């Protein structure tokens, strides 16, 4: 019997979230799987929440990472879409049932049987480890083709990018000329600004941090900046926005954002606070406004987003780090001290950092 390949990675063992070297056997490749040599992996806030067990669902040891860009090294006998040498991406989804209405319609992200690409197990019990590792085995359905470019800046698109892109497309917030608010200017927020501008919308960044105004307007080309702690500015902007992508990951009151919407405006919270948020219903009801849920995107939408980003020159602003620096990066991420996404250079540093 062939011995499994032993993969080098980094994992958290308990809720202190400290990552350290960890080796595990690579899952056996099936006929519809591809083997990916991981080159880069972004760090998402949900990685931090998971390794610290903030959501109570950590299955230690946890190898985090679900913004993966790499190269195909092997393909199963039935794989038709990819060949060895292809540059590919893997996001949050490792598996779904592939038979429900959501899967059939391209909304795998809403499949009740969704298995994440880290901190999870497949239906057969095989452990799913994330992108802080040398290799990954993934069913070809959950792999996207990466057109090229600075692939370390493409990695965050596979979670952060598709998370903001999909609700814009689905809810009509991609129409040229509409007024789009983006609450929070972090990993998700800066990409929401970039996609919004590419769609031709008027983009206003909404933030509690006055120091982010120059960054939003001068560097990211947002049309306006709104300081949400200023009662005067919030009053002047009331009823002016067609939609708001709310990227804030901390628990907060949604009511002030609702007040910024026009009649029939849409608020889309895409952050994942660990505690319930507040929302007064009357401002929602009296303007016919809505709060819409959205979570990442299906595979068809993810490939569309990657292709759109390549066509329009959209990529994340990143800090590339070595695997030996991931614990310091997690501490900085906890404090919001990153512009705007950490990306781990896995291929060049995972073995060195052991």
CSV table of C-alpha atoms in Angstrom, one decimal:
chain,number,residue,atom,x,y,z
A,1,UNK,CA,0.0,0.0,0.0
A,2,UNK,CA,1.4,3.4,-1.0
A,3,UNK,CA,2.4,5.6,1.9
A,4,UNK,CA,0.7,9.0,2.2
A,5,UNK,CA,2.7,12.1,1.5
A,6,UNK,CA,3.4,14.0,4.7
A,7,UNK,CA,2.7,17.7,4.5
A,8,UNK,CA,4.4,20.5,6.4
A,9,UNK,CA,2.1,23.1,7.8
A,10,UNK,CA,1.3,25.3,10.8
A,11,UNK,CA,-1.6,24.8,13.2
A,12,UNK,CA,-3.2,26.1,16.3
A,13,UNK,CA,-3.6,23.4,19.1
A,14,UNK,CA,-6.0,25.3,21.4
A,15,UNK,CA,-7.9,28.5,21.9
A,16,UNK,CA,-4.9,30.6,22.6
A,17,UNK,CA,-4.6,30.6,18.8
A,18,UNK,CA,-0.8,30.2,18.8
A,19,UNK,CA,0.4,28.7,15.5
A,20,UNK,CA,3.3,26.3,15.3
A,21,UNK,CA,4.7,23.7,12.9
A,22,UNK,CA,2.4,20.7,12.3
A,23,UNK,CA,2.7,17.8,9.9
A,24,UNK,CA,-0.1,15.7,8.6
A,25,UNK,CA,-0.8,13.1,5.9
A,26,UNK,CA,-2.1,14.4,2.6
A,27,UNK,CA,-5.6,13.2,1.8
A,28,UNK,CA,-5.6,10.5,-1.0
A,29,UNK,CA,-6.4,12.0,-4.4
A,30,UNK,CA,-9.6,10.7,-5.9
A,31,UNK,CA,-10.5,10.7,-9.6
A,32,UNK,CA,-12.1,14.2,-9.6
A,33,UNK,CA,-9.4,15.8,-7.4
A,34,UNK,CA,-6.5,18.1,-8.1
A,35,UNK,CA,-3.4,18.4,-6.0
A,36,UNK,CA,-2.3,22.0,-5.5
A,37,UNK,CA,1.1,23.2,-4.4
A,38,UNK,CA,0.3,26.2,-2.3
A,39,UNK,CA,2.2,29.3,-3.1
A,40,UNK,CA,0.4,32.0,-1.2
A,41,UNK,CA,-2.4,32.1,1.3
A,42,UNK,CA,-4.2,35.2,2.6
A,43,UNK,CA,-5.2,35.7,6.3
A,44,UNK,CA,-8.9,36.4,6.8
A,45,UNK,CA,-10.4,37.6,10.1
A,46,UNK,CA,-12.3,34.3,10.2
A,47,UNK,CA,-9.0,32.5,10.4
A,48,UNK,CA,-8.3,34.5,13.5
A,49,UNK,CA,-11.7,33.9,15.0
A,50,UNK,CA,-11.5,30.1,14.3
A,51,UNK,CA,-8.0,29.5,15.8
A,52,UNK,CA,-9.1,31.4,18.9
A,53,UNK,CA,-12.4,29.5,19.0
A,54,UNK,CA,-14.4,32.7,19.1
A,55,UNK,CA,-17.3,31.0,17.4
A,56,UNK,CA,-17.1,27.8,19.4
A,57,UNK,CA,-16.5,25.5,16.4
A,58,UNK,CA,-12.7,25.0,16.4
A,59,UNK,CA,-11.6,21.4,15.7
A,60,UNK,CA,-8.0,21.4,16.9
A,61,UNK,CA,-5.4,21.1,15.6
A,62,UNK,CA,-6.5,23.8,13.1
A,63,UNK,CA,-4.5,24.6,10.0
A,64,UNK,CA,-6.1,27.8,8.9
A,65,UNK,CA,-6.2,29.5,5.6
A,66,UNK,CA,-8.8,29.7,2.8
A,67,UNK,CA,-7.5,32.3,0.4
A,68,UNK,CA,-5.2,30.0,-1.5
A,69,UNK,CA,-3.3,30.5,-4.8
A,70,UNK,CA,-1.1,27.7,-6.1
A,71,UNK,CA,0.0,25.5,-8.9
A,72,UNK,CA,-1.6,22.2,-9.9
A,73,UNK,CA,0.9,19.3,-9.5
A,74,UNK,CA,-1.4,16.3,-10.1
A,75,UNK,CA,-4.9,15.6,-11.4
A,76,UNK,CA,-7.2,12.7,-10.9
A,77,UNK,CA,-8.2,10.5,-13.8
A,78,UNK,CA,-11.5,12.2,-14.4
A,79,UNK,CA,-10.4,15.8,-14.1
A,80,UNK,CA,-11.3,17.7,-17.3
A,81,UNK,CA,-10.8,21.4,-16.4
A,82,UNK,CA,-7.2,21.5,-15.1
A,83,UNK,CA,-3.8,20.2,-15.9
A,84,UNK,CA,-0.5,20.1,-14.1
A,85,UNK,CA,1.1,23.5,-14.2
A,86,UNK,CA,-2.1,25.5,-14.1
A,87,UNK,CA,-2.2,28.4,-11.7
A,88,UNK,CA,-5.4,28.1,-9.6
A,89,UNK,CA,-7.2,29.4,-6.6
A,90,UNK,CA,-9.1,27.8,-3.7
A,91,UNK,CA,-11.4,29.7,-1.5
A,92,UNK,CA,-13.7,28.9,1.4
A,93,UNK,CA,-15.5,25.9,-0.1
A,94,UNK,CA,-13.9,22.4,0.0
A,95,UNK,CA,-17.1,20.4,-0.8
A,96,UNK,CA,-20.8,20.5,-1.1
A,97,UNK,CA,-23.5,17.9,-1.8
A,98,UNK,CA,-23.5,18.8,-5.5
A,99,UNK,CA,-27.2,17.7,-5.8
A,100,UNK,CA,-29.4,20.2,-4.0
A,101,UNK,CA,-31.1,23.1,-5.7
A,102,UNK,CA,-28.4,25.6,-4.5
A,103,UNK,CA,-25.6,23.4,-6.0
A,104,UNK,CA,-27.5,22.9,-9.2
A,105,UNK,CA,-28.1,26.6,-9.6
A,106,UNK,CA,-24.5,27.7,-8.8
A,107,UNK,CA,-25.1,28.7,-5.2
A,108,UNK,CA,-22.8,26.1,-3.6
A,109,UNK,CA,-22.1,28.7,-0.9
A,110,UNK,CA,-25.6,28.2,0.4
A,111,UNK,CA,-25.6,24.4,0.3
A,112,UNK,CA,-26.6,22.8,3.7
A,113,UNK,CA,-23.8,20.3,3.2
A,114,UNK,CA,-21.1,22.9,2.6
A,115,UNK,CA,-17.7,21.8,4.0
A,116,UNK,CA,-15.2,24.6,4.5
A,117,UNK,CA,-11.7,24.4,3.2
A,118,UNK,CA,-10.2,24.4,6.7
A,119,UNK,CA,-11.2,23.3,10.2
A,120,UNK,CA,-13.5,20.7,8.8
A,121,UNK,CA,-14.0,17.1,7.7
A,122,UNK,CA,-15.4,15.6,4.5
A,123,UNK,CA,-18.5,13.3,4.6
A,124,UNK,CA,-16.1,10.3,4.6
A,125,UNK,CA,-14.4,11.6,7.7
A,126,UNK,CA,-11.2,12.9,6.0
A,127,UNK,CA,-9.8,15.9,7.7
A,128,UNK,CA,-9.7,19.2,5.7
A,129,UNK,CA,-6.7,21.3,6.5
A,130,UNK,CA,-6.3,24.9,5.3
A,131,UNK,CA,-3.8,26.8,3.2
A,132,UNK,CA,-1.1,27.3,5.9
A,133,UNK,CA,0.5,24.1,4.4
A,134,UNK,CA,2.6,22.9,1.5
A,135,UNK,CA,-0.1,21.0,-0.4
A,136,UNK,CA,-3.9,20.6,-0.7
A,137,UNK,CA,-6.2,18.1,-2.4
A,138,UNK,CA,-9.4,19.6,-3.7
A,139,UNK,CA,-12.3,18.5,-5.9
A,140,UNK,CA,-12.0,20.3,-9.2
A,141,UNK,CA,-15.4,21.9,-8.9
A,142,UNK,CA,-14.1,24.0,-6.0
A,143,UNK,CA,-11.0,25.3,-7.9
A,144,UNK,CA,-10.9,28.4,-10.0
A,145,UNK,CA,-8.5,29.4,-12.7
A,146,UNK,CA,-6.2,32.4,-11.9
A,147,UNK,CA,-5.4,34.5,-15.0
A,148,UNK,CA,-2.0,35.6,-13.8
A,149,UNK,CA,-0.6,38.8,-12.5
A,150,UNK,CA,0.7,39.4,-9.0
A,151,UNK,CA,-0.8,36.2,-7.6
A,152,UNK,CA,0.0,37.1,-4.0
A,153,UNK,CA,-2.4,40.0,-4.4
A,154,UNK,CA,-5.0,37.8,-6.0
A,155,UNK,CA,-5.2,35.4,-3.1
A,156,UNK,CA,-7.4,37.6,-0.9
A,157,UNK,CA,-10.0,37.9,-3.7
A,158,UNK,CA,-10.9,34.3,-3.1
A,159,UNK,CA,-12.7,35.2,0.1
A,160,UNK,CA,-12.6,39.0,0.7
A,161,UNK,CA,-13.1,39.8,-2.9
A,162,UNK,CA,-16.0,37.5,-3.7
A,163,UNK,CA,-17.6,38.4,-0.4
A,164,UNK,CA,-18.1,42.0,-1.5
A,165,UNK,CA,-18.5,41.3,-5.2
A,166,UNK,CA,-21.4,38.9,-5.1
A,167,UNK,CA,-23.9,41.1,-3.1
A,168,UNK,CA,-23.1,44.0,-5.4
A,169,UNK,CA,-24.0,41.9,-8.4
A,170,UNK,CA,-27.0,40.1,-7.0
A,171,UNK,CA,-28.6,43.2,-5.4
A,172,UNK,CA,-28.1,45.6,-8.3
A,173,UNK,CA,-25.5,47.6,-6.5
A,174,UNK,CA,-23.2,47.4,-9.5
A,175,UNK,CA,-25.2,49.9,-11.7
A,176,UNK,CA,-23.2,52.9,-12.9
A,177,UNK,CA,-24.2,56.1,-11.2
A,178,UNK,CA,-25.8,54.7,-8.0
A,179,UNK,CA,-24.5,55.8,-4.6
A,180,UNK,CA,-22.7,53.0,-2.8
A,181,UNK,CA,-21.6,53.2,0.8
A,182,UNK,CA,-18.8,51.0,2.1
A,183,UNK,CA,-18.7,50.8,5.9
A,184,UNK,CA,-15.2,49.9,7.2
A,185,UNK,CA,-12.0,50.2,5.4
A,186,UNK,CA,-10.1,47.0,6.0
A,187,UNK,CA,-9.5,43.8,4.0
A,188,UNK,CA,-13.1,43.6,2.7
A,189,UNK,CA,-13.7,47.3,2.6
A,190,UNK,CA,-10.8,48.4,0.4
A,191,UNK,CA,-11.8,45.7,-2.2
A,192,UNK,CA,-15.5,46.9,-2.0
A,193,UNK,CA,-14.2,50.4,-2.9
A,194,UNK,CA,-12.2,49.0,-5.8
A,195,UNK,CA,-15.1,46.9,-7.2
A,196,UNK,CA,-17.5,49.8,-6.7
A,197,UNK,CA,-15.4,52.2,-8.7
A,198,UNK,CA,-14.9,49.6,-11.4
A,199,UNK,CA,-18.7,49.2,-11.7
A,200,UNK,CA,-19.0,53.0,-12.1
A,201,UNK,CA,-20.8,53.7,-8.8
A,202,UNK,CA,-20.3,56.8,-6.6
A,203,UNK,CA,-18.5,55.3,-3.5
A,204,UNK,CA,-18.5,56.8,-0.1
A,205,UNK,CA,-16.4,55.2,2.6
A,206,UNK,CA,-18.0,55.2,6.1
A,207,UNK,CA,-15.6,54.9,9.0
A,208,UNK,CA,-15.1,55.7,12.7
A,209,UNK,CA,-11.5,56.6,12.0
A,210,UNK,CA,-10.8,60.2,10.7
A,211,UNK,CA,-7.3,59.2,9.8
A,212,UNK,CA,-8.6,56.9,7.0
A,213,UNK,CA,-10.1,59.8,5.0
A,214,UNK,CA,-6.9,60.5,3.0
A,215,UNK,CA,-6.4,56.8,2.3
A,216,UNK,CA,-10.0,56.4,1.1
A,217,UNK,CA,-10.2,59.4,-1.1
A,218,UNK,CA,-6.6,60.0,-2.3
A,219,UNK,CA,-5.2,56.5,-2.5
A,220,UNK,CA,-8.3,54.3,-3.2
A,221,UNK,CA,-10.2,57.0,-5.2
A,222,UNK,CA,-13.4,56.9,-3.2
A,223,UNK,CA,-15.7,59.8,-4.1
A,224,UNK,CA,-16.3,60.8,-0.5
A,225,UNK,CA,-15.6,60.0,3.1
A,226,UNK,CA,-18.2,60.0,5.9
A,227,UNK,CA,-17.1,60.0,9.6
A,228,UNK,CA,-19.7,58.0,11.3
A,229,UNK,CA,-18.9,59.5,14.7
A,230,UNK,CA,-19.9,62.9,13.5
A,231,UNK,CA,-23.6,63.6,14.1
A,232,UNK,CA,-23.4,66.5,11.7
A,233,UNK,CA,-22.0,64.5,8.8
A,234,UNK,CA,-24.3,61.6,9.4
A,235,UNK,CA,-27.3,63.9,9.4
A,236,UNK,CA,-26.2,65.6,6.2
A,237,UNK,CA,-25.8,62.2,4.5
A,238,UNK,CA,-29.1,60.7,5.6
A,239,UNK,CA,-31.2,59.3,2.9
A,240,UNK,CA,-28.6,59.6,0.2
A,241,UNK,CA,-27.3,56.1,-0.5
A,242,UNK,CA,-28.8,53.3,-2.6
A,243,UNK,CA,-26.9,50.6,-0.9
A,244,UNK,CA,-24.2,50.0,1.8
A,245,UNK,CA,-21.8,47.1,2.0
A,246,UNK,CA,-21.1,46.8,5.7
A,247,UNK,CA,-17.7,45.1,6.2
A,248,UNK,CA,-17.3,45.8,9.9
A,249,UNK,CA,-16.4,42.6,11.9
A,250,UNK,CA,-17.1,44.0,15.4
A,251,UNK,CA,-20.6,44.1,16.9
A,252,UNK,CA,-22.2,47.4,16.1
A,253,UNK,CA,-25.5,49.2,15.8
A,254,UNK,CA,-26.9,48.9,12.2
A,255,UNK,CA,-29.5,51.7,12.7
A,256,UNK,CA,-27.2,54.6,11.8
A,257,UNK,CA,-26.4,52.9,8.5
A,258,UNK,CA,-30.1,52.3,7.8
A,259,UNK,CA,-30.6,56.0,8.2
A,260,UNK,CA,-28.2,56.7,5.4
A,261,UNK,CA,-30.2,54.7,2.9
A,262,UNK,CA,-32.7,56.1,0.4
A,263,UNK,CA,-36.2,54.7,0.2
A,264,UNK,CA,-35.9,51.0,-0.8
A,265,UNK,CA,-32.1,51.1,-0.1
A,266,UNK,CA,-30.2,47.9,0.8
A,267,UNK,CA,-27.8,47.3,3.7
A,268,UNK,CA,-25.6,44.2,3.3
A,269,UNK,CA,-23.6,43.2,6.4
A,270,UNK,CA,-20.8,40.9,5.3
A,271,UNK,CA,-18.6,41.0,8.4
A,272,UNK,CA,-19.1,38.3,11.0
A,273,UNK,CA,-19.3,39.8,14.5
A,274,UNK,CA,-19.0,37.4,17.3
A,275,UNK,CA,-22.0,39.0,19.1
A,276,UNK,CA,-25.5,40.0,18.0
A,277,UNK,CA,-25.8,43.4,16.3
A,278,UNK,CA,-28.4,46.1,17.1
A,279,UNK,CA,-31.1,47.2,14.7
A,280,UNK,CA,-34.1,49.4,15.3
A,281,UNK,CA,-37.0,48.3,13.0
A,282,UNK,CA,-38.9,51.5,12.5
A,283,UNK,CA,-36.3,53.2,10.3
A,284,UNK,CA,-36.1,50.1,8.3
A,285,UNK,CA,-39.9,49.8,7.9
A,286,UNK,CA,-40.6,53.4,7.3
A,287,UNK,CA,-38.4,53.6,4.3
A,288,UNK,CA,-39.1,50.3,2.8
A,289,UNK,CA,-35.5,49.5,3.3
A,290,UNK,CA,-33.9,46.0,3.6
A,291,UNK,CA,-31.1,44.2,5.3
A,292,UNK,CA,-29.8,41.4,3.0
A,293,UNK,CA,-27.6,38.5,4.0
A,294,UNK,CA,-24.7,37.4,1.8
A,295,UNK,CA,-21.9,34.9,2.3
A,296,UNK,CA,-18.9,34.5,0.0
A,297,UNK,CA,-20.1,33.3,-3.4
A,298,UNK,CA,-20.7,30.2,-5.5
A,299,UNK,CA,-18.1,28.8,-7.8
A,300,UNK,CA,-19.4,30.4,-11.0
A,301,UNK,CA,-19.5,33.8,-9.3
A,302,UNK,CA,-16.1,33.3,-7.9
A,303,UNK,CA,-14.6,32.6,-11.3
A,304,UNK,CA,-16.5,35.6,-12.7
A,305,UNK,CA,-15.1,37.8,-10.0
A,306,UNK,CA,-11.5,36.7,-10.6
A,307,UNK,CA,-11.9,37.3,-14.3
A,308,UNK,CA,-13.5,40.7,-13.7
A,309,UNK,CA,-10.8,41.7,-11.3
A,310,UNK,CA,-8.1,40.7,-13.9
A,311,UNK,CA,-9.8,42.7,-16.6
A,312,UNK,CA,-10.1,45.8,-14.5
A,313,UNK,CA,-6.7,45.6,-12.7
A,314,UNK,CA,-8.3,44.9,-9.3
A,315,UNK,CA,-6.1,43.2,-6.7
A,316,UNK,CA,-5.8,43.4,-2.9
A,317,UNK,CA,-3.3,45.7,-1.1
A,318,UNK,CA,-1.2,43.2,0.9
A,319,UNK,CA,1.7,42.7,3.3
A,320,UNK,CA,3.5,39.5,2.3
A,321,UNK,CA,5.0,37.7,5.3
A,322,UNK,CA,6.8,34.5,6.0
A,323,UNK,CA,5.2,31.6,7.9
A,324,UNK,CA,7.5,32.4,10.9
A,325,UNK,CA,5.7,35.8,11.2
A,326,UNK,CA,2.1,34.5,11.3
A,327,UNK,CA,1.6,34.8,15.1
A,328,UNK,CA,2.8,38.5,15.0
A,329,UNK,CA,0.5,39.0,12.0
A,330,UNK,CA,-2.5,37.5,13.9
A,331,UNK,CA,-1.8,39.9,16.8
A,332,UNK,CA,-1.7,42.9,14.4
A,333,UNK,CA,-4.9,41.7,12.7
A,334,UNK,CA,-6.6,41.6,16.0
A,335,UNK,CA,-5.7,45.3,16.4
A,336,UNK,CA,-6.6,46.2,12.9
A,337,UNK,CA,-3.0,47.0,12.1
A,338,UNK,CA,-2.7,45.9,8.5
A,339,UNK,CA,-3.1,47.6,5.1
A,340,UNK,CA,-5.1,45.7,4.1
A,341,UNK,CA,-4.5,42.0,4.0
A,342,UNK,CA,-1.7,39.7,5.2
A,343,UNK,CA,-0.6,37.1,2.7
A,344,UNK,CA,1.7,34.3,3.7
A,345,UNK,CA,4.5,33.3,1.3
A,346,UNK,CA,3.8,29.6,2.0
A,347,UNK,CA,6.0,28.0,-0.7
A,348,UNK,CA,9.2,29.8,0.3
A,349,UNK,CA,8.8,29.8,4.0
A,350,UNK,CA,6.7,26.9,5.4
A,351,UNK,CA,9.6,24.5,5.5
A,352,UNK,CA,12.1,27.1,6.5
A,353,UNK,CA,10.0,28.1,9.5
A,354,UNK,CA,10.0,24.6,11.1
